[in-house]
PDB file of C-alpha atoms in Angstrom:
ATOM      1  CA  SER A   1     110.922  88.924 114.589  1.00 83.00           C
ATOM      2  CA  GLN A   2     109.479  92.607 114.533  1.00 85.00           C
ATOM      3  CA  THR A   3     105.797  93.203 115.784  1.00 92.00           C
ATOM      4  CA  ILE A   4     104.096  96.234 116.288  1.00 95.00           C
ATOM      5  CA  HIS A   5     101.358  97.195 118.618  1.00 95.00           C
ATOM      6  CA  GLN A   6      98.414  99.857 118.240  1.00 96.00           C
ATOM      7  CA  TRP A   7      95.652 100.869 120.600  1.00 92.00           C
ATOM      8  CA  PRO A   8      93.216 100.956 121.133  1.00 93.00           C
ATOM      9  CA  ALA A   9      91.637  99.298 118.461  1.00 94.00           C
ATOM     10  CA  THR A  10      88.463 101.282 118.569  1.00 96.00           C
ATOM     11  CA  LEU A  11      87.689 104.786 120.148  1.00 97.00           C
ATOM     12  CA  VAL A  12      84.830 107.126 120.436  1.00 98.00           C
ATOM     13  CA  GLN A  13      85.386 110.539 121.662  1.00 97.00           C
ATOM     14  CA  PRO A  14      83.419 113.401 122.036  1.00 98.00           C
ATOM     15  CA  VAL A  15      84.621 117.192 120.098  1.00 98.00           C
ATOM     16  CA  GLY A  16      86.932 119.014 121.926  1.00 97.00           C
ATOM     17  CA  SER A  17      88.336 116.106 124.283  1.00 98.00           C
ATOM     18  CA  PRO A  18      91.707 115.481 124.121  1.00 97.00           C
ATOM     19  CA  LEU A  19      93.341 112.235 122.059  1.00 97.00           C
ATOM     20  CA  SER A  20      96.242 110.012 122.886  1.00 96.00           C
ATOM     21  CA  LEU A  21      96.994 106.963 120.578  1.00 97.00           C
ATOM     22  CA  GLU A  22     100.233 105.125 121.276  1.00 96.00           C
ATOM     23  CA  CYS A  23     102.052 102.523 119.220  1.00 96.00           C
ATOM     24  CA  THR A  24     105.156 100.313 120.382  1.00 97.00           C
ATOM     25  CA  VAL A  25     107.606  98.393 118.194  1.00 96.00           C
ATOM     26  CA  GLU A  26     109.277  95.118 119.440  1.00 94.00           C
ATOM     27  CA  GLY A  27     112.348  93.174 117.678  1.00 93.00           C
ATOM     28  CA  THR A  28     114.068  96.020 115.891  1.00 91.00           C
ATOM     29  CA  SER A  29     116.080  99.304 116.965  1.00 90.00           C
ATOM     30  CA  ASN A  30     116.099 103.271 115.529  1.00 90.00           C
ATOM     31  CA  PRO A  31     112.981 102.154 113.295  1.00 93.00           C
ATOM     32  CA  ASN A  32     111.107 104.698 111.350  1.00 93.00           C
ATOM     33  CA  LEU A  33     108.160 105.573 112.410  1.00 96.00           C
ATOM     34  CA  TYR A  34     104.930 106.745 110.947  1.00 96.00           C
ATOM     35  CA  TRP A  35     101.247 108.082 111.928  1.00 96.00           C
ATOM     36  CA  TYR A  36      99.190 107.632 108.820  1.00 96.00           C
ATOM     37  CA  ARG A  37      95.131 108.137 108.603  1.00 95.00           C
ATOM     38  CA  GLN A  38      92.589 106.758 106.352  1.00 93.00           C
ATOM     39  CA  ALA A  39      89.345 108.785 106.063  1.00 84.00           C
ATOM     40  CA  ALA A  40      86.306 106.249 104.976  1.00 79.00           C
ATOM     41  CA  GLY A  41      86.947 105.160 101.300  1.00 75.00           C
ATOM     42  CA  ARG A  42      90.164 107.187 100.910  1.00 79.00           C
ATOM     43  CA  GLY A  43      93.941 106.499 100.552  1.00 84.00           C
ATOM     44  CA  LEU A  44      96.573 106.769 103.107  1.00 92.00           C
ATOM     45  CA  GLN A  45      97.666 110.510 104.435  1.00 91.00           C
ATOM     46  CA  LEU A  46     100.701 110.558 106.303  1.00 92.00           C
ATOM     47  CA  LEU A  47     100.634 112.644 109.354  1.00 94.00           C
ATOM     48  CA  PHE A  48     103.706 112.211 111.104  1.00 94.00           C
ATOM     49  CA  TYR A  49     107.093 110.386 110.662  1.00 93.00           C
ATOM     50  CA  SER A  50     109.899 110.324 112.895  1.00 94.00           C
ATOM     51  CA  VAL A  51     113.711 108.997 112.123  1.00 92.00           C
ATOM     52  CA  GLY A  52     114.650 109.052 115.729  1.00 92.00           C
ATOM     53  CA  ILE A  53     113.860 109.606 119.196  1.00 94.00           C
ATOM     54  CA  GLY A  54     112.546 113.335 119.434  1.00 90.00           C
ATOM     55  CA  GLN A  55     112.612 113.721 115.851  1.00 92.00           C
ATOM     56  CA  ILE A  56     109.173 114.507 114.235  1.00 93.00           C
ATOM     57  CA  SER A  57     108.395 115.973 110.858  1.00 91.00           C
ATOM     58  CA  SER A  58     104.602 116.743 110.085  1.00 89.00           C
ATOM     59  CA  GLU A  59     103.207 116.380 106.987  1.00 85.00           C
ATOM     60  CA  VAL A  60      99.794 117.859 107.146  1.00 81.00           C
ATOM     61  CA  PRO A  61      99.168 121.149 109.318  1.00 65.00           C
ATOM     62  CA  GLN A  62      96.429 120.209 111.691  1.00 80.00           C
ATOM     63  CA  ASN A  63      95.617 119.812 115.602  1.00 90.00           C
ATOM     64  CA  LEU A  64      97.191 116.757 116.135  1.00 95.00           C
ATOM     65  CA  SER A  65     101.094 116.351 117.267  1.00 95.00           C
ATOM     66  CA  ALA A  66     103.203 113.682 117.357  1.00 96.00           C
ATOM     67  CA  SER A  67     106.182 112.702 119.846  1.00 96.00           C
ATOM     68  CA  ARG A  68     108.758 109.899 120.285  1.00 97.00           C
ATOM     69  CA  PRO A  69     109.826 109.702 123.684  1.00 95.00           C
ATOM     70  CA  GLN A  70     111.611 106.386 123.430  1.00 95.00           C
ATOM     71  CA  ASP A  71     113.551 104.833 120.561  1.00 95.00           C
ATOM     72  CA  ARG A  72     110.510 102.399 119.415  1.00 95.00           C
ATOM     73  CA  GLN A  73     107.246 104.555 120.894  1.00 96.00           C
ATOM     74  CA  PHE A  74     105.100 106.673 119.099  1.00 97.00           C
ATOM     75  CA  ILE A  75     102.398 108.687 120.300  1.00 97.00           C
ATOM     76  CA  LEU A  76      99.945 110.404 118.452  1.00 97.00           C
ATOM     77  CA  SER A  77      97.936 113.351 120.428  1.00 96.00           C
ATOM     78  CA  SER A  78      95.271 116.073 120.216  1.00 96.00           C
ATOM     79  CA  LYS A  79      94.354 118.943 122.478  1.00 96.00           C
ATOM     80  CA  LYS A  80      90.804 119.335 121.464  1.00 96.00           C
ATOM     81  CA  LEU A  81      89.556 116.777 118.784  1.00 96.00           C
ATOM     82  CA  LEU A  82      87.447 118.020 115.879  1.00 95.00           C
ATOM     83  CA  LEU A  83      84.592 116.073 113.905  1.00 94.00           C
ATOM     84  CA  SER A  84      86.999 116.101 110.961  1.00 92.00           C
ATOM     85  CA  ASP A  85      89.544 113.910 113.121  1.00 94.00           C
ATOM     86  CA  SER A  86      87.381 110.576 112.904  1.00 94.00           C
ATOM     87  CA  GLY A  87      89.056 108.443 111.076  1.00 94.00           C
ATOM     88  CA  PHE A  88      91.048 104.995 110.829  1.00 96.00           C
ATOM     89  CA  TYR A  89      94.747 105.665 112.293  1.00 97.00           C
ATOM     90  CA  LEU A  90      97.585 103.895 111.530  1.00 97.00           C
ATOM     91  CA  CYS A  91     100.871 103.496 113.219  1.00 97.00           C
ATOM     92  CA  ALA A  92     104.009 101.726 110.541  1.00 96.00           C
ATOM     93  CA  TRP A  93     107.346 101.137 111.317  1.00 95.00           C
ATOM     94  CA  GLY A  94     109.935 100.552 108.795  1.00 92.00           C
ATOM     95  CA  PRO A  95     113.863 100.166 108.107  1.00 85.00           C
ATOM     96  CA  GLY A  96     113.824 101.571 105.351  1.00 78.00           C
ATOM     97  CA  THR A  97     110.699 102.590 102.619  1.00 79.00           C
ATOM     98  CA  VAL A  98     109.071  99.025 103.059  1.00 86.00           C
ATOM     99  CA  THR A  99     106.610  99.806 105.752  1.00 91.00           C
ATOM    100  CA  PHE A 100     104.771  97.308 108.227  1.00 95.00           C
ATOM    101  CA  PHE A 101     101.165  98.586 109.934  1.00 96.00           C
ATOM    102  CA  GLY A 102      99.984  97.961 112.982  1.00 96.00           C
ATOM    103  CA  GLN A 103      95.883  96.931 113.396  1.00 96.00           C
ATOM    104  CA  GLY A 104      94.797 100.613 113.446  1.00 96.00           C
ATOM    105  CA  THR A 105      92.746 102.695 115.910  1.00 97.00           C
ATOM    106  CA  ARG A 106      89.210 103.560 114.334  1.00 96.00           C
ATOM    107  CA  LEU A 107      88.418 107.076 115.956  1.00 96.00           C
ATOM    108  CA  THR A 108      85.008 108.700 116.053  1.00 96.00           C
ATOM    109  CA  VAL A 109      84.576 111.978 117.019  1.00 96.00           C
ATOM    110  CA  VAL A 110      80.881 112.626 118.084  1.00 97.00           C
TER     111      VAL A 110
ATOM    112  CA  GLN B   1      98.247 114.875  87.651  1.00 69.00           C
ATOM    113  CA  LYS B   2      98.644 112.458  90.854  1.00 77.00           C
ATOM    114  CA  GLU B   3     102.165 111.531  91.871  1.00 90.00           C
ATOM    115  CA  VAL B   4     101.038 107.592  91.997  1.00 94.00           C
ATOM    116  CA  GLU B   5      97.565 106.900  90.351  1.00 94.00           C
ATOM    117  CA  GLN B   6      95.079 103.932  90.356  1.00 95.00           C
ATOM    118  CA  ASN B   7      91.897 103.054  88.829  1.00 91.00           C
ATOM    119  CA  SER B   8      89.804 102.770  91.838  1.00 89.00           C
ATOM    120  CA  GLY B   9      87.731 100.085  90.674  1.00 90.00           C
ATOM    121  CA  PRO B  10      85.691  97.989  91.433  1.00 96.00           C
ATOM    122  CA  LEU B  11      87.580  95.343  89.195  1.00 97.00           C
ATOM    123  CA  SER B  12      85.568  92.465  89.260  1.00 98.00           C
ATOM    124  CA  VAL B  13      87.130  89.145  88.121  1.00 98.00           C
ATOM    125  CA  PRO B  14      85.887  85.566  88.410  1.00 98.00           C
ATOM    126  CA  GLU B  15      87.243  82.851  90.443  1.00 98.00           C
ATOM    127  CA  GLY B  16      90.114  81.011  88.799  1.00 98.00           C
ATOM    128  CA  ALA B  17      90.819  84.176  86.589  1.00 98.00           C
ATOM    129  CA  ILE B  18      94.121  86.413  86.371  1.00 98.00           C
ATOM    130  CA  ALA B  19      93.536  89.756  88.153  1.00 98.00           C
ATOM    131  CA  SER B  20      95.159  92.798  86.850  1.00 98.00           C
ATOM    132  CA  LEU B  21      96.181  95.387  88.450  1.00 98.00           C
ATOM    133  CA  ASN B  22      97.792  98.483  87.050  1.00 97.00           C
ATOM    134  CA  CYS B  23      99.447 101.711  88.797  1.00 97.00           C
ATOM    135  CA  THR B  24     101.249 104.457  87.079  1.00 97.00           C
ATOM    136  CA  TYR B  25     104.003 107.169  89.045  1.00 95.00           C
ATOM    137  CA  SER B  26     104.634 110.716  88.106  1.00 93.00           C
ATOM    138  CA  ASP B  27     108.900 110.534  89.157  1.00 88.00           C
ATOM    139  CA  ARG B  28     110.892 109.136  86.827  1.00 87.00           C
ATOM    140  CA  VAL B  29     113.538 108.708  89.734  1.00 86.00           C
ATOM    141  CA  SER B  30     111.732 106.360  92.027  1.00 86.00           C
ATOM    142  CA  GLN B  31     113.153 103.226  92.837  1.00 87.00           C
ATOM    143  CA  SER B  32     111.118 101.358  95.016  1.00 92.00           C
ATOM    144  CA  PHE B  33     107.620 100.010  94.630  1.00 95.00           C
ATOM    145  CA  PHE B  34     105.532  98.157  96.704  1.00 96.00           C
ATOM    146  CA  TRP B  35     101.886  96.579  96.732  1.00 98.00           C
ATOM    147  CA  TYR B  36      99.632  96.188  99.546  1.00 98.00           C
ATOM    148  CA  ARG B  37      96.770  94.534 100.488  1.00 98.00           C
ATOM    149  CA  GLN B  38      94.012  96.191 102.236  1.00 97.00           C
ATOM    150  CA  TYR B  39      90.648  94.073 103.378  1.00 97.00           C
ATOM    151  CA  SER B  40      87.576  95.819 104.835  1.00 93.00           C
ATOM    152  CA  GLY B  41      88.275  97.460 108.201  1.00 92.00           C
ATOM    153  CA  LYS B  42      91.617  96.012 108.522  1.00 95.00           C
ATOM    154  CA  SER B  43      95.366  97.720 107.886  1.00 96.00           C
ATOM    155  CA  PRO B  44      97.226  97.073 104.675  1.00 97.00           C
ATOM    156  CA  GLU B  45      99.643  94.323 104.457  1.00 97.00           C
ATOM    157  CA  LEU B  46     102.633  94.142 102.344  1.00 96.00           C
ATOM    158  CA  ILE B  47     102.302  91.613  99.755  1.00 96.00           C
ATOM    159  CA  MET B  48     105.308  92.361  97.147  1.00 96.00           C
ATOM    160  CA  SER B  49     108.509  94.763  96.957  1.00 96.00           C
ATOM    161  CA  ILE B  50     109.932  95.151  93.442  1.00 96.00           C
ATOM    162  CA  TYR B  51     112.810  97.576  92.676  1.00 94.00           C
ATOM    163  CA  SER B  52     114.026  96.170  89.312  1.00 94.00           C
ATOM    164  CA  ASN B  53     112.548  96.276  85.680  1.00 96.00           C
ATOM    165  CA  GLY B  54     111.092  93.198  84.884  1.00 96.00           C
ATOM    166  CA  ASP B  55     108.575  90.558  86.837  1.00 97.00           C
ATOM    167  CA  LYS B  56     109.048  89.572  90.099  1.00 97.00           C
ATOM    168  CA  GLU B  57     107.001  86.335  91.194  1.00 97.00           C
ATOM    169  CA  ASP B  58     105.933  84.942  95.127  1.00 97.00           C
ATOM    170  CA  GLY B  59     103.448  82.152  94.562  1.00 97.00           C
ATOM    171  CA  ARG B  60     100.466  83.306  93.077  1.00 98.00           C
ATOM    172  CA  PHE B  61     101.213  86.822  92.672  1.00 98.00           C
ATOM    173  CA  THR B  62     103.563  88.316  90.335  1.00 98.00           C
ATOM    174  CA  ALA B  63     104.780  92.067  90.445  1.00 98.00           C
ATOM    175  CA  GLN B  64     105.686  93.774  86.961  1.00 98.00           C
ATOM    176  CA  LEU B  65     107.903  97.225  86.679  1.00 97.00           C
ATOM    177  CA  ASN B  66     108.441  99.254  83.860  1.00 96.00           C
ATOM    178  CA  LYS B  67     110.484 102.238  84.663  1.00 94.00           C
ATOM    179  CA  ALA B  68     110.733 103.506  81.271  1.00 94.00           C
ATOM    180  CA  SER B  69     106.726 103.635  80.891  1.00 95.00           C
ATOM    181  CA  GLN B  70     106.456 104.422  84.498  1.00 95.00           C
ATOM    182  CA  TYR B  71     103.853 102.026  85.623  1.00 95.00           C
ATOM    183  CA  VAL B  72     104.023  98.986  87.758  1.00 98.00           C
ATOM    184  CA  SER B  73     101.560  96.280  88.092  1.00 98.00           C
ATOM    185  CA  LEU B  74     100.163  93.055  90.191  1.00 98.00           C
ATOM    186  CA  LEU B  75      98.708  90.006  88.792  1.00 98.00           C
ATOM    187  CA  ILE B  76      97.160  87.682  91.049  1.00 98.00           C
ATOM    188  CA  ARG B  77      97.059  84.112  89.109  1.00 98.00           C
ATOM    189  CA  ASP B  78      93.997  81.671  89.932  1.00 98.00           C
ATOM    190  CA  SER B  79      92.271  84.669  92.001  1.00 98.00           C
ATOM    191  CA  GLN B  80      90.369  83.522  95.048  1.00 97.00           C
ATOM    192  CA  PRO B  81      87.324  84.682  96.674  1.00 97.00           C
ATOM    193  CA  SER B  82      89.857  85.560  99.896  1.00 97.00           C
ATOM    194  CA  ASP B  83      91.668  87.970  97.512  1.00 98.00           C
ATOM    195  CA  SER B  84      88.636  90.238  97.366  1.00 98.00           C
ATOM    196  CA  ALA B  85      89.848  93.219  98.661  1.00 98.00           C
ATOM    197  CA  THR B  86      91.482  96.946  98.020  1.00 97.00           C
ATOM    198  CA  TYR B  87      95.024  96.899  96.436  1.00 98.00           C
ATOM    199  CA  LEU B  88      97.368  99.972  97.247  1.00 97.00           C
ATOM    200  CA  CYS B  89     100.222 100.789  95.320  1.00 97.00           C
ATOM    201  CA  ALA B  90     103.052 102.906  96.917  1.00 95.00           C
ATOM    202  CA  VAL B  91     106.236 104.308  95.281  1.00 94.00           C
ATOM    203  CA  ASN B  92     109.393 106.149  97.689  1.00 89.00           C
ATOM    204  CA  LYS B  93     108.857 109.751  97.789  1.00 82.00           C
ATOM    205  CA  LYS B  94     111.459 111.575  95.604  1.00 76.00           C
ATOM    206  CA  ASP B  95     115.089 112.028  97.391  1.00 75.00           C
ATOM    207  CA  SER B  96     113.637 110.343 100.466  1.00 76.00           C
ATOM    208  CA  ASN B  97     114.880 106.958 101.703  1.00 69.00           C
ATOM    209  CA  TYR B  98     111.977 106.599 104.167  1.00 78.00           C
ATOM    210  CA  GLN B  99     108.564 108.105 102.686  1.00 87.00           C
ATOM    211  CA  LEU B 100     106.144 106.707 100.614  1.00 91.00           C
ATOM    212  CA  ILE B 101     103.485 108.137  98.264  1.00 91.00           C
ATOM    213  CA  TRP B 102     100.312 106.305  98.109  1.00 93.00           C
ATOM    214  CA  GLY B 103      97.586 105.455  95.262  1.00 94.00           C
ATOM    215  CA  ALA B 104      94.162 105.515  96.197  1.00 93.00           C
ATOM    216  CA  GLY B 105      93.791 101.608  95.616  1.00 95.00           C
ATOM    217  CA  THR B 106      91.903  99.775  93.427  1.00 96.00           C
ATOM    218  CA  LYS B 107      88.894  97.702  94.893  1.00 97.00           C
ATOM    219  CA  LEU B 108      89.308  94.029  93.651  1.00 98.00           C
ATOM    220  CA  ILE B 109      86.003  91.349  93.912  1.00 98.00           C
ATOM    221  CA  ILE B 110      86.747  88.155  92.920  1.00 98.00           C
ATOM    222  CA  LYS B 111      83.366  86.445  92.088  1.00 96.00           C
ATOM    223  CA  PRO B 112      82.686  82.707  92.805  1.00 93.00           C
TER     224      PRO B 112
END
């Protein structure tokens, strides 16, 4: 069966520090991969999606970037975090439009 | 007009009653519709998917799709306190086989 791993579960980072969140999927090949952000009490905002290695599409221009160095690995990065980057970050995968989420990372920028 | 709209709630339902959650969408050509449940502080989990007009039942959950009226609903029978959560509606993005458009969610509270 397919599983998705995302870490860390919680993270507190100072403003201006870098960020790296990693996500891996097991049990499937060539999945669609997604990074979402959910601000407190708000809906899901799609940040990036990828349909293959090295193929990244950005939905929202900001100081975040994503990379897919391997088929089942998706990384979310930032060189300098802003206070507004705080939120619940969710990695997700899907064989098509159906989407399955990782446990999420709660990021607090202080 | 938002692409996918849900009443934010909270919707309060007595235990054992039927909870009815509604979602409307703007794109007439949407083909795939999903309901997710999200407990506070947790990630969303898929409850139901529906692709054709009519009803689809899975245990206590029934999804209803009406493409002509552009709405999709979720019924929860015999509501339990454990059903208290935020329910997210998602619809596939136009001309996309892998992107979803999300509603903001309806908070459901089941009162014992």
